[in-house]
Amino acid sequence: MTSTQPFVLRWGIISTGNIARSFVHDLLVDPKTRSVYDVVHKVTAVGSRSLATAEDFVHKYVNGDESIKAYGSYAEVYTDEDVDAIYIGTPHTCHYENALDAIKATKHVLCEKPVTSNAAELRSLLAAAKEQGVFFMEALWTRFQPLAKEVKKIAESGVLGEPVALQADLSLDFKLHELPKTHRILDPYLGGGALLDLGPYPLIWALLALYEHPSNKKSKPSQITGAMLKTPLTGVDRSTSFTVTFAPTSSSTANTLAAQAVLSCNINAAAYQTGVVIRYERGIIVIHAPIYCPRSFTVQYFEEGNPKFVVKEETRRFEYVGNGMHFEADEVARCVRDGRVESELWGHDKSLLEMKIFDEVRRQGDNKFPPGVEKVV
Ligand SMILES: NC(=O)c1ccc[n+]([C@@H]2O[C@H](COP(=O)([O-])OP(=O)(O)OC[C@H]3O[C@@H](n4cnc5c(N)ncnc54)[C@H](OP(=O)(O)O)[C@@H]3O)[C@@H](O)[C@H]2O)c1
């Protein structure tokens, strides 16, 4: 007999900043509003470095539900028996230690992007998660949104031909001169700068459209280049551009994809409307900003043999209640329910590739963290 009751995932929230607020807001959206009937989410504990802040968070953002435990430390959330999965929303350079503590307490983990400061930290976390047999995923929410799934379907249907080139940018004007130098965007000790904060979003579209494309056969990029412009305020990268190239290898059975992604991010410029452009042999997919949670995309189909003429154009729009972080939470719940240790959509291989690309761009941009910031090198 199969159960008709939805699987309930009990969440412990680590930290009470901006993104933790957004995540919890979406967790509280009734899954039925997005036609999800098999899983539901329950926040059971919130941990902050300060008890008063945790209590305030529960009061203001988790409906003031008195059954939710507010803790003045993260450690108490990890050991709470009413918590199945931990959501980590601390600054990048805290992710490694927070995630490791959660894993050691045999909790499942959803960790904000960028998942760690570097690839070595991530490898260490993945080994720990494997040892403990827990689920682990980077919170790259864009990959789980219905729009991303639809883009992938069209892109891989063959109707547009092979991908050739991709451009993507994510920029936000953080008004750097008005920020304290201890703000996480400016502070090198918190992994500040454009690449680690904004870079995951242009990159995720390159990985979806190129790395995941069947012609690539999961081959690693053949070349990565990067250039960084640093702010004199604290030395973190203000503007970063990077390219990720996929090229066929010489083996006849291997990948045939030949395509290049040109990606950029800035922390002192506003986003522009055309967030992502993916160019194919016989058409173009344009994903409209904001590229972390786009609500529409447009496909242009070229005239047969004549790419100068667009013979058909269609725009798809996506409506749902909430901001779109609940889709990644649904994925975590289903994976935990099914005993899986990683997601098929955004698995460990993709987070590792992301961190290796960032390591290489930082190496070429001579972007070093202060000593001790990277816990594993
Ligand atoms: N998915 C997305 O779209 C998205 C968007 C924005 C940010 N993020 C990611 O989420 C993470 C947090 O970003 P945010 O904008 O939420 O930052 P934030 O507003 O500054 O919040 C970070 C929280 O982490 C905790 N924390 C622990 N150690 C800290 C330290 N040394 N300094 C400052 N805070 C510390 C604090 O909570 P307590 O005081 O309660 O302990 C703080 O409120 C980053 O890794 C960022 O890349 C993701």
Tab-separated table of C-alpha atoms and ligand atoms in Angstrom:
chain	number	residue	atom	x	y	z
A	1	MET	CA	0.000	0.000	0.000
A	2	THR	CA	1.447	3.409	-0.922
A	3	SER	CA	1.106	6.385	1.403
A	4	THR	CA	-0.849	9.380	0.172
A	5	GLN	CA	0.559	11.555	2.939
A	6	PRO	CA	3.239	14.008	1.764
A	7	PHE	CA	6.754	13.522	3.078
A	8	VAL	CA	7.548	16.153	5.716
A	9	LEU	CA	11.092	17.518	5.780
A	10	ARG	CA	11.989	19.235	9.062
A	11	TRP	CA	14.404	22.128	8.539
A	12	GLY	CA	16.940	23.736	10.841
A	13	ILE	CA	17.950	27.210	9.645
A	14	ILE	CA	21.518	28.363	10.232
A	15	SER	CA	21.877	32.164	10.384
A	16	THR	CA	19.307	34.922	10.156
A	17	GLY	CA	20.539	37.212	7.364
A	18	ASN	CA	18.947	38.312	4.090
A	19	ILE	CA	19.023	35.036	2.260
A	20	ALA	CA	17.880	32.958	5.227
A	21	ARG	CA	14.840	35.236	5.367
A	22	SER	CA	14.121	34.725	1.656
A	23	PHE	CA	14.563	30.976	1.911
A	24	VAL	CA	12.246	30.644	4.897
A	25	HIS	CA	9.683	32.872	3.186
A	26	ASP	CA	9.547	30.396	0.293
A	27	LEU	CA	9.594	27.338	2.589
A	28	LEU	CA	6.375	28.633	4.131
A	29	VAL	CA	4.578	28.888	0.782
A	30	ASP	CA	1.995	26.108	0.517
A	31	PRO	CA	3.475	23.552	-1.946
A	32	LYS	CA	0.022	23.013	-3.446
A	33	THR	CA	0.266	26.516	-4.982
A	34	ARG	CA	2.981	25.061	-7.261
A	35	SER	CA	1.161	21.743	-7.761
A	36	VAL	CA	3.491	19.901	-5.379
A	37	TYR	CA	1.639	17.278	-3.355
A	38	ASP	CA	4.320	14.755	-2.405
A	39	VAL	CA	6.494	16.842	-0.053
A	40	VAL	CA	5.997	19.595	2.520
A	41	HIS	CA	8.403	21.654	4.587
A	42	LYS	CA	8.448	22.476	8.263
A	43	VAL	CA	10.872	24.834	9.981
A	44	THR	CA	11.589	23.308	13.390
A	45	ALA	CA	14.659	25.254	14.570
A	46	VAL	CA	16.548	28.460	13.880
A	47	GLY	CA	20.120	29.082	15.017
A	48	SER	CA	21.904	32.394	15.245
A	49	ARG	CA	25.081	33.591	16.942
A	50	SER	CA	22.685	35.478	19.223
A	51	LEU	CA	19.607	34.010	20.934
A	52	ALA	CA	17.719	37.313	20.727
A	53	THR	CA	18.294	37.425	16.959
A	54	ALA	CA	17.080	33.841	16.538
A	55	GLU	CA	13.964	34.591	18.609
A	56	ASP	CA	13.312	37.746	16.633
A	57	PHE	CA	13.681	35.807	13.352
A	58	VAL	CA	11.179	33.172	14.468
A	59	HIS	CA	8.780	35.851	15.601
A	60	LYS	CA	8.981	37.936	12.435
A	61	TYR	CA	9.676	35.459	9.656
A	62	VAL	CA	8.447	32.013	10.718
A	63	ASN	CA	4.913	33.069	11.611
A	64	GLY	CA	5.894	33.329	15.286
A	65	ASP	CA	5.121	29.608	15.654
A	66	GLU	CA	5.949	28.880	19.302
A	67	SER	CA	6.850	25.260	18.615
A	68	ILE	CA	9.882	26.391	16.601
A	69	LYS	CA	13.027	26.354	18.653
A	70	ALA	CA	15.242	29.439	18.617
A	71	TYR	CA	18.881	28.804	19.563
A	72	GLY	CA	21.710	31.195	20.354
A	73	SER	CA	24.216	28.922	18.614
A	74	TYR	CA	24.420	26.886	15.440
A	75	ALA	CA	25.633	23.792	17.329
A	76	GLU	CA	22.306	23.364	19.097
A	77	VAL	CA	20.500	23.157	15.755
A	78	TYR	CA	22.862	20.447	14.530
A	79	THR	CA	22.100	18.251	17.522
A	80	ASP	CA	18.336	18.861	17.601
A	81	GLU	CA	16.544	15.562	17.006
A	82	ASP	CA	13.592	17.338	15.414
A	83	VAL	CA	15.767	18.560	12.556
A	84	ASP	CA	16.354	16.433	9.433
A	85	ALA	CA	18.037	18.944	7.123
A	86	ILE	CA	20.128	22.034	7.715
A	87	TYR	CA	19.980	25.138	5.544
A	88	ILE	CA	23.181	27.210	5.724
A	89	GLY	CA	22.895	30.925	4.895
A	90	THR	CA	26.115	32.292	6.406
A	91	PRO	CA	28.790	34.200	4.396
A	92	HIS	CA	30.783	32.078	1.907
A	93	THR	CA	33.864	31.608	4.027
A	94	CYS	CA	31.808	30.140	6.897
A	95	HIS	CA	30.157	27.495	4.705
A	96	TYR	CA	32.884	24.892	5.077
A	97	GLU	CA	32.916	24.849	8.871
A	98	ASN	CA	29.124	25.130	9.206
A	99	ALA	CA	28.473	22.354	6.687
A	100	LEU	CA	31.122	20.104	8.206
A	101	ASP	CA	29.598	20.485	11.671
A	102	ALA	CA	26.142	19.677	10.300
A	103	ILE	CA	27.409	16.638	8.390
A	104	LYS	CA	29.273	15.335	11.449
A	105	ALA	CA	25.949	15.522	13.315
A	106	THR	CA	24.506	13.344	10.489
A	107	LYS	CA	22.187	16.013	9.194
A	108	HIS	CA	21.366	16.476	5.526
A	109	VAL	CA	22.682	19.786	4.178
A	110	LEU	CA	21.587	22.474	1.749
A	111	CYS	CA	24.364	25.077	1.661
A	112	GLU	CA	24.148	28.499	0.024
A	113	LYS	CA	26.224	29.357	-3.011
A	114	PRO	CA	29.159	29.494	-3.481
A	115	VAL	CA	29.198	26.210	-1.648
A	116	THR	CA	32.730	26.748	-0.294
A	117	SER	CA	35.678	29.113	-0.747
A	118	ASN	CA	37.526	26.705	-3.035
A	119	ALA	CA	37.444	23.233	-4.577
A	120	ALA	CA	39.640	21.691	-1.871
A	121	GLU	CA	37.138	22.612	0.847
A	122	LEU	CA	34.328	21.125	-1.215
A	123	ARG	CA	36.210	17.862	-1.799
A	124	SER	CA	36.700	17.571	1.938
A	125	LEU	CA	32.983	18.182	2.597
A	126	LEU	CA	31.936	15.645	-0.022
A	127	ALA	CA	34.178	13.033	1.578
A	128	ALA	CA	32.653	13.773	4.987
A	129	ALA	CA	29.098	13.602	3.589
A	130	LYS	CA	29.891	10.282	1.951
A	131	GLU	CA	31.299	8.905	5.182
A	132	GLN	CA	28.197	9.966	7.138
A	133	GLY	CA	25.810	8.875	4.366
A	134	VAL	CA	23.976	12.212	4.295
A	135	PHE	CA	22.518	14.261	1.466
A	136	PHE	CA	24.531	17.324	0.476
A	137	MET	CA	23.715	20.023	-2.073
A	138	GLU	CA	24.700	23.564	-2.991
A	139	ALA	CA	21.658	25.860	-2.962
A	140	LEU	CA	21.791	26.794	-6.658
A	141	TRP	CA	18.075	27.413	-6.739
A	142	THR	CA	17.979	28.606	-10.366
A	143	ARG	CA	18.663	25.092	-11.602
A	144	PHE	CA	15.456	23.765	-10.034
A	145	GLN	CA	13.087	26.430	-11.296
A	146	PRO	CA	10.537	25.345	-13.913
A	147	LEU	CA	11.964	27.824	-16.421
A	148	ALA	CA	15.417	26.214	-16.299
A	149	LYS	CA	13.903	22.779	-16.872
A	150	GLU	CA	11.955	24.078	-19.876
A	151	VAL	CA	14.991	25.823	-21.401
A	152	LYS	CA	16.940	22.598	-21.075
A	153	LYS	CA	14.186	20.620	-22.763
A	154	ILE	CA	14.108	22.935	-25.809
A	155	ALA	CA	17.895	23.224	-25.910
A	156	GLU	CA	18.352	19.469	-25.981
A	157	SER	CA	15.449	18.660	-28.317
A	158	GLY	CA	17.701	19.368	-31.297
A	159	VAL	CA	15.270	21.844	-32.865
A	160	LEU	CA	17.828	24.670	-32.599
A	161	GLY	CA	20.850	22.561	-33.538
A	162	GLU	CA	24.028	22.533	-31.502
A	163	PRO	CA	24.932	25.307	-29.030
A	164	VAL	CA	27.691	27.558	-30.319
A	165	ALA	CA	28.144	30.444	-27.890
A	166	LEU	CA	26.662	31.836	-24.686
A	167	GLN	CA	26.855	35.237	-23.010
A	168	ALA	CA	25.682	35.850	-19.474
A	169	ASP	CA	26.159	38.601	-16.928
A	170	LEU	CA	25.000	39.218	-13.411
A	171	SER	CA	25.738	42.621	-11.971
A	172	LEU	CA	24.354	44.426	-8.964
A	173	ASP	CA	25.187	47.909	-7.787
A	174	PHE	CA	25.982	47.428	-4.109
A	175	LYS	CA	26.947	51.146	-3.799
A	176	LEU	CA	30.368	50.141	-2.562
A	177	HIS	CA	31.369	53.553	-1.239
A	178	GLU	CA	28.395	53.520	1.118
A	179	LEU	CA	29.129	50.035	2.522
A	180	PRO	CA	31.233	49.410	5.605
A	181	LYS	CA	34.418	47.571	4.681
A	182	THR	CA	33.269	44.745	6.929
A	183	HIS	CA	30.213	44.076	4.722
A	184	ARG	CA	30.458	40.569	3.259
A	185	ILE	CA	30.609	41.950	-0.300
A	186	LEU	CA	33.724	43.987	0.493
A	187	ASP	CA	35.413	41.990	3.239
A	188	PRO	CA	38.109	39.591	1.957
A	189	TYR	CA	37.787	37.605	5.193
A	190	LEU	CA	34.182	36.819	4.209
A	191	GLY	CA	35.122	35.949	0.600
A	192	GLY	CA	33.947	39.342	-0.717
A	193	GLY	CA	33.964	40.358	-4.367
A	194	ALA	CA	31.982	39.749	-7.526
A	195	LEU	CA	33.105	36.282	-8.621
A	196	LEU	CA	32.075	34.192	-5.635
A	197	ASP	CA	28.896	36.138	-4.945
A	198	LEU	CA	27.488	36.755	-8.444
A	199	GLY	CA	29.593	34.448	-10.630
A	200	PRO	CA	27.589	31.280	-9.843
A	201	TYR	CA	24.609	32.632	-11.814
A	202	PRO	CA	26.172	33.329	-15.225
A	203	LEU	CA	28.081	30.080	-14.734
A	204	ILE	CA	25.038	27.972	-13.953
A	205	TRP	CA	23.543	28.854	-17.354
A	206	ALA	CA	26.803	27.900	-19.082
A	207	LEU	CA	26.845	24.572	-17.266
A	208	LEU	CA	23.177	23.903	-18.031
A	209	ALA	CA	23.433	24.805	-21.722
A	210	LEU	CA	26.950	23.557	-22.503
A	211	TYR	CA	28.366	21.200	-19.857
A	212	GLU	CA	25.058	19.322	-19.538
A	213	HIS	CA	24.407	19.246	-23.289
A	214	PRO	CA	24.384	15.621	-24.516
A	215	SER	CA	27.043	16.399	-27.173
A	216	ASN	CA	29.469	17.339	-24.420
A	217	LYS	CA	29.200	13.954	-22.726
A	218	LYS	CA	29.986	15.564	-19.367
A	219	SER	CA	33.498	16.529	-20.572
A	220	LYS	CA	35.312	19.159	-18.581
A	221	PRO	CA	36.000	22.558	-20.171
A	222	SER	CA	39.041	22.555	-22.449
A	223	GLN	CA	39.995	26.097	-21.421
A	224	ILE	CA	39.153	28.631	-18.717
A	225	THR	CA	40.307	32.242	-18.796
A	226	GLY	CA	39.666	35.028	-16.336
A	227	ALA	CA	40.407	38.674	-15.661
A	228	MET	CA	39.691	40.604	-12.497
A	229	LEU	CA	39.493	44.296	-11.711
A	230	LYS	CA	39.867	44.912	-7.978
A	231	THR	CA	38.419	47.704	-5.900
A	232	PRO	CA	40.993	49.797	-4.029
A	233	LEU	CA	38.550	49.869	-1.098
A	234	THR	CA	39.534	46.396	0.137
A	235	GLY	CA	41.198	44.661	-2.826
A	236	VAL	CA	38.316	42.269	-3.599
A	237	ASP	CA	37.288	41.797	-7.249
A	238	ARG	CA	34.876	44.494	-8.383
A	239	SER	CA	34.490	43.286	-11.968
A	240	THR	CA	35.320	39.814	-13.212
A	241	SER	CA	35.060	38.385	-16.712
A	242	PHE	CA	35.698	34.754	-17.516
A	243	THR	CA	35.359	32.380	-20.427
A	244	VAL	CA	34.604	28.684	-20.308
A	245	THR	CA	35.336	26.774	-23.519
A	246	PHE	CA	34.192	23.291	-24.445
A	247	ALA	CA	36.031	21.644	-27.360
A	248	PRO	CA	35.887	18.181	-28.924
A	249	THR	CA	38.595	15.802	-27.870
A	250	SER	CA	40.493	13.684	-30.378
A	251	SER	CA	38.831	10.397	-29.388
A	252	SER	CA	36.087	9.505	-31.887
A	253	THR	CA	33.697	8.275	-29.204
A	254	ALA	CA	34.023	11.354	-27.039
A	255	ASN	CA	32.399	14.756	-26.884
A	256	THR	CA	31.607	16.689	-30.057
A	257	LEU	CA	30.496	19.983	-28.533
A	258	ALA	CA	32.431	23.074	-29.641
A	259	ALA	CA	31.079	26.084	-27.776
A	260	GLN	CA	32.220	28.973	-25.649
A	261	ALA	CA	30.667	30.859	-22.756
A	262	VAL	CA	31.608	34.490	-22.075
A	263	LEU	CA	30.569	35.359	-18.527
A	264	SER	CA	30.834	38.423	-16.323
A	265	CYS	CA	29.829	39.902	-12.993
A	266	ASN	CA	30.185	43.314	-11.352
A	267	ILE	CA	29.369	44.552	-7.879
A	268	ASN	CA	29.176	48.236	-8.835
A	269	ALA	CA	26.914	48.198	-11.891
A	270	ALA	CA	23.222	47.608	-12.389
A	271	ALA	CA	22.037	44.459	-14.140
A	272	TYR	CA	20.989	44.830	-17.745
A	273	GLN	CA	17.887	43.277	-19.192
A	274	THR	CA	19.300	40.632	-21.508
A	275	GLY	CA	20.574	38.370	-18.803
A	276	VAL	CA	21.593	35.307	-20.801
A	277	VAL	CA	21.851	34.717	-24.553
A	278	ILE	CA	22.420	31.166	-25.761
A	279	ARG	CA	23.212	30.946	-29.459
A	280	TYR	CA	22.552	27.770	-31.407
A	281	GLU	CA	23.148	26.827	-35.040
A	282	ARG	CA	19.496	27.464	-35.892
A	283	GLY	CA	18.254	29.889	-33.263
A	284	ILE	CA	18.723	31.788	-30.022
A	285	ILE	CA	17.375	31.467	-26.504
A	286	VAL	CA	17.243	34.720	-24.543
A	287	ILE	CA	16.666	34.450	-20.790
A	288	HIS	CA	15.347	37.633	-19.300
A	289	ALA	CA	16.795	39.163	-16.149
A	290	PRO	CA	17.075	38.583	-13.276
A	291	ILE	CA	19.078	35.524	-14.279
A	292	TYR	CA	18.938	33.967	-10.783
A	293	CYS	CA	15.135	33.674	-10.943
A	294	PRO	CA	13.998	34.570	-14.449
A	295	ARG	CA	10.267	34.436	-15.108
A	296	SER	CA	10.422	34.439	-18.912
A	297	PHE	CA	12.525	33.463	-21.880
A	298	THR	CA	12.274	33.961	-25.637
A	299	VAL	CA	13.225	31.541	-28.396
A	300	GLN	CA	13.972	32.751	-31.911
A	301	TYR	CA	14.033	30.230	-34.742
A	302	PHE	CA	16.105	31.063	-37.851
A	303	GLU	CA	15.035	30.490	-41.421
A	304	GLU	CA	16.432	27.198	-42.729
A	305	GLY	CA	19.955	27.905	-43.985
A	306	ASN	CA	19.621	31.642	-43.325
A	307	PRO	CA	20.437	32.792	-39.787
A	308	LYS	CA	19.760	36.419	-40.750
A	309	PHE	CA	15.998	35.837	-40.688
A	310	VAL	CA	13.935	34.924	-37.676
A	311	VAL	CA	10.921	32.935	-38.881
A	312	LYS	CA	9.348	32.316	-35.491
A	313	GLU	CA	9.651	33.829	-32.035
A	314	GLU	CA	7.951	32.652	-28.887
A	315	THR	CA	8.118	33.855	-25.286
A	316	ARG	CA	7.328	31.612	-22.342
A	317	ARG	CA	6.347	33.042	-18.933
A	318	PHE	CA	6.261	31.262	-15.599
A	319	GLU	CA	3.997	32.201	-12.722
A	320	TYR	CA	4.124	30.818	-9.186
A	321	VAL	CA	3.627	31.992	-5.633
A	322	GLY	CA	6.899	32.849	-3.889
A	323	ASN	CA	10.307	33.774	-5.216
A	324	GLY	CA	11.423	30.380	-6.490
A	325	MET	CA	13.613	29.042	-3.676
A	326	HIS	CA	10.990	26.428	-2.784
A	327	PHE	CA	11.849	24.377	-5.868
A	328	GLU	CA	15.329	23.582	-4.512
A	329	ALA	CA	13.768	22.755	-1.130
A	330	ASP	CA	11.360	20.331	-2.842
A	331	GLU	CA	14.355	18.670	-4.495
A	332	VAL	CA	16.088	18.238	-1.125
A	333	ALA	CA	12.928	16.756	0.406
A	334	ARG	CA	12.492	14.249	-2.427
A	335	CYS	CA	16.143	13.217	-2.336
A	336	VAL	CA	16.049	12.731	1.450
A	337	ARG	CA	12.760	10.841	1.195
A	338	ASP	CA	14.243	8.553	-1.464
A	339	GLY	CA	17.528	8.004	0.360
A	340	ARG	CA	19.621	9.780	-2.286
A	341	VAL	CA	22.827	11.547	-1.249
A	342	GLU	CA	22.947	14.010	-4.143
A	343	SER	CA	20.625	15.669	-6.624
A	344	GLU	CA	20.639	14.608	-10.247
A	345	LEU	CA	19.946	18.175	-11.363
A	346	TRP	CA	22.687	19.925	-9.412
A	347	GLY	CA	24.930	17.106	-8.275
A	348	HIS	CA	28.323	17.143	-6.630
A	349	ASP	CA	30.132	17.066	-9.987
A	350	LYS	CA	28.675	20.431	-10.988
A	351	SER	CA	29.461	22.168	-7.705
A	352	LEU	CA	32.991	20.793	-7.936
A	353	LEU	CA	33.371	22.012	-11.514
A	354	GLU	CA	32.066	25.429	-10.445
A	355	MET	CA	34.605	25.686	-7.632
A	356	LYS	CA	37.463	24.506	-9.876
A	357	ILE	CA	36.531	27.176	-12.440
A	358	PHE	CA	36.454	29.837	-9.714
A	359	ASP	CA	39.828	28.632	-8.374
A	360	GLU	CA	41.312	28.984	-11.858
A	361	VAL	CA	39.787	32.426	-12.506
A	362	ARG	CA	41.067	33.599	-9.115
A	363	ARG	CA	44.522	32.166	-9.878
A	364	GLN	CA	44.672	34.040	-13.194
A	365	GLY	CA	43.304	37.182	-11.528
A	366	ASP	CA	45.882	36.908	-8.701
A	367	ASN	CA	43.020	36.954	-6.227
A	368	LYS	CA	44.168	35.490	-2.925
A	369	PHE	CA	42.198	35.218	0.301
A	370	PRO	CA	43.918	36.398	3.488
A	371	PRO	CA	45.833	33.613	5.253
A	372	GLY	CA	43.601	31.194	7.165
A	373	VAL	CA	40.393	32.026	5.308
A	374	GLU	CA	40.525	28.837	3.234
A	375	LYS	CA	40.236	25.980	5.717
A	376	VAL	CA	41.472	23.392	3.213
A	377	VAL	CA	43.905	24.249	0.401
B	1	LIG	N1	20.723	32.197	-3.337
B	1	LIG	C1	20.797	33.512	-3.522
B	1	LIG	O1	20.180	34.097	-4.410
B	1	LIG	C2	21.639	34.315	-2.599
B	1	LIG	C3	21.410	35.683	-2.473
B	1	LIG	C4	22.167	36.395	-1.563
B	1	LIG	C5	23.161	35.749	-0.852
B	1	LIG	N2	23.369	34.419	-1.022
B	1	LIG	C6	24.423	33.734	-0.270
B	1	LIG	O2	24.017	33.615	1.081
B	1	LIG	C7	25.121	33.833	1.951
B	1	LIG	C8	24.735	34.924	2.931
B	1	LIG	O3	24.373	36.095	2.246
B	1	LIG	P1	23.390	37.196	2.920
B	1	LIG	O4	23.206	38.237	1.904
B	1	LIG	O5	22.224	36.544	3.506
B	1	LIG	O6	24.348	37.745	4.057
B	1	LIG	P2	23.923	38.490	5.398
B	1	LIG	O7	22.638	39.208	5.235
B	1	LIG	O8	25.111	39.251	5.833
B	1	LIG	O9	23.647	37.299	6.430
B	1	LIG	C9	24.649	36.386	6.802
B	1	LIG	C10	24.307	35.830	8.178
B	1	LIG	O10	25.309	34.889	8.500
B	1	LIG	C11	25.542	34.898	9.900
B	1	LIG	N3	26.994	35.018	10.132
B	1	LIG	C12	27.791	34.042	10.672
B	1	LIG	N4	29.059	34.428	10.739
B	1	LIG	C13	29.092	35.688	10.252
B	1	LIG	C14	30.131	36.634	10.067
B	1	LIG	N5	31.400	36.373	10.404
B	1	LIG	N6	29.823	37.833	9.535
B	1	LIG	C15	28.562	38.112	9.170
B	1	LIG	N7	27.528	37.257	9.314
B	1	LIG	C16	27.788	36.061	9.852
B	1	LIG	C17	24.729	36.030	10.479
B	1	LIG	O11	23.576	35.446	11.088
B	1	LIG	P3	23.484	35.275	12.683
B	1	LIG	O12	23.913	36.588	13.260
B	1	LIG	O13	22.068	34.970	12.904
B	1	LIG	O14	24.378	34.161	13.101
B	1	LIG	C18	24.302	36.856	9.297
B	1	LIG	O15	23.042	37.441	9.462
B	1	LIG	C19	26.317	34.142	1.064
B	1	LIG	O16	27.111	33.004	0.899
B	1	LIG	C20	25.700	34.543	-0.264
B	1	LIG	O17	26.484	34.197	-1.391
B	1	LIG	C21	22.622	33.692	-1.862
